[in-house]
Structure formats: structure tokens, C-alpha cells
């Protein structure tokens, strides 16, 4: 199956750690979707999620972006 890149946020030693990973459709949880985009922004909530400062994420790992 086709692979795609995603910015995924993980929990590591009690901290949020984000990095780009290569995924396949089979790697997604039920109900998750894939969209094709050429550009995306990083907003305040994304920054809180990626740094763990705002406790925005309830379960790990997750794909960042609230756009």
C-alpha cells in the first residue's frame, strides 16, 4: 500500500516529542483519514500539543495539526 509522511507526536519519558514518520493506511486507527495538502500552518494549539505545554493531547501517538 502507498506510504505517506505525517508529523506524529509521541510520549517519551513523560514528554511530548514530535517527528516526521512514514506511515501506511493500515497504520491508522479506525475513523482516521488522510488528506493531501501542499501547505499547512503551525498554530498556537499545535505548538502546545507538540511541546506538551498545554496538555492538549489525550492519547499518544497522534498526528499533529488542528487545521
Short mmCIF file of C-alpha atoms in Angstrom, two decimals:
data_model
loop_
_atom_site.label_atom_id
_atom_site.label_comp_id
_atom_site.label_asym_id
_atom_site.label_seq_id
_atom_site.Cartn_x
_atom_site.Cartn_y
_atom_site.Cartn_z
CA UNK A 1 0.00 0.00 0.00
CA UNK A 2 1.10 3.59 -0.59
CA UNK A 3 3.13 5.29 2.12
CA UNK A 4 2.83 8.90 3.28
CA UNK A 5 4.57 11.23 5.72
CA UNK A 6 2.96 12.52 8.90
CA UNK A 7 4.12 14.66 11.79
CA UNK A 8 3.42 12.37 14.72
CA UNK A 9 3.68 13.29 18.39
CA UNK A 10 4.81 10.62 20.83
CA UNK A 11 5.20 10.49 24.58
CA UNK A 12 8.77 9.79 25.62
CA UNK A 13 9.90 9.87 29.24
CA UNK A 14 6.79 11.86 30.17
CA UNK A 15 7.40 14.50 27.48
CA UNK A 16 5.85 15.17 24.08
CA UNK A 17 8.23 14.51 21.21
CA UNK A 18 7.28 15.18 17.59
CA UNK A 19 8.90 13.89 14.43
CA UNK A 20 8.07 13.08 10.84
CA UNK A 21 7.37 9.41 10.24
CA UNK A 22 6.41 7.32 7.24
CA UNK A 23 3.01 5.60 7.60
CA UNK A 24 0.70 3.34 5.60
CA UNK A 25 -3.09 3.41 5.63
CA UNK A 26 -3.03 0.20 7.68
CA UNK A 27 -1.19 2.08 10.44
CA UNK A 28 -4.13 4.42 11.10
CA UNK A 29 -6.80 3.87 13.74
CA UNK A 30 -10.43 3.37 12.65
CA UNK A 31 -12.03 6.71 11.84
CA UNK A 32 -8.78 8.48 10.96
CA UNK A 33 -8.50 9.97 7.48
CA UNK A 34 -5.73 11.01 5.12
CA UNK A 35 -5.81 14.31 3.28
CA UNK A 36 -3.42 15.56 0.65
CA UNK A 37 -2.11 19.05 1.28
CA UNK A 38 0.60 21.19 -0.17
CA UNK A 39 0.95 23.56 2.77
CA UNK A 40 -0.06 23.64 6.39
CA UNK A 41 0.42 26.01 9.27
CA UNK A 42 1.51 25.62 12.84
CA UNK A 43 -0.81 27.46 15.15
CA UNK A 44 -0.90 28.02 18.89
CA UNK A 45 -2.71 24.76 19.69
CA UNK A 46 -0.31 22.77 17.51
CA UNK A 47 2.64 24.26 19.39
CA UNK A 48 1.06 23.41 22.74
CA UNK A 49 0.48 19.83 21.61
CA UNK A 50 3.96 19.36 20.18
CA UNK A 51 5.70 20.71 23.28
CA UNK A 52 3.38 19.16 25.85
CA UNK A 53 2.94 22.57 27.48
CA UNK A 54 -0.83 22.68 27.14
CA UNK A 55 -1.77 19.05 27.74
CA UNK A 56 -3.80 19.14 24.55
CA UNK A 57 -3.15 15.51 23.64
CA UNK A 58 -5.14 12.85 25.44
CA UNK A 59 -3.58 9.76 23.86
CA UNK A 60 -0.32 9.04 22.11
CA UNK A 61 0.84 8.77 19.43
CA UNK A 62 -1.18 11.29 17.44
CA UNK A 63 -0.79 13.22 14.22
CA UNK A 64 -0.31 16.92 14.89
CA UNK A 65 -2.40 19.59 13.26
CA UNK A 66 -5.80 21.04 14.06
CA UNK A 67 -6.33 22.66 10.65
#
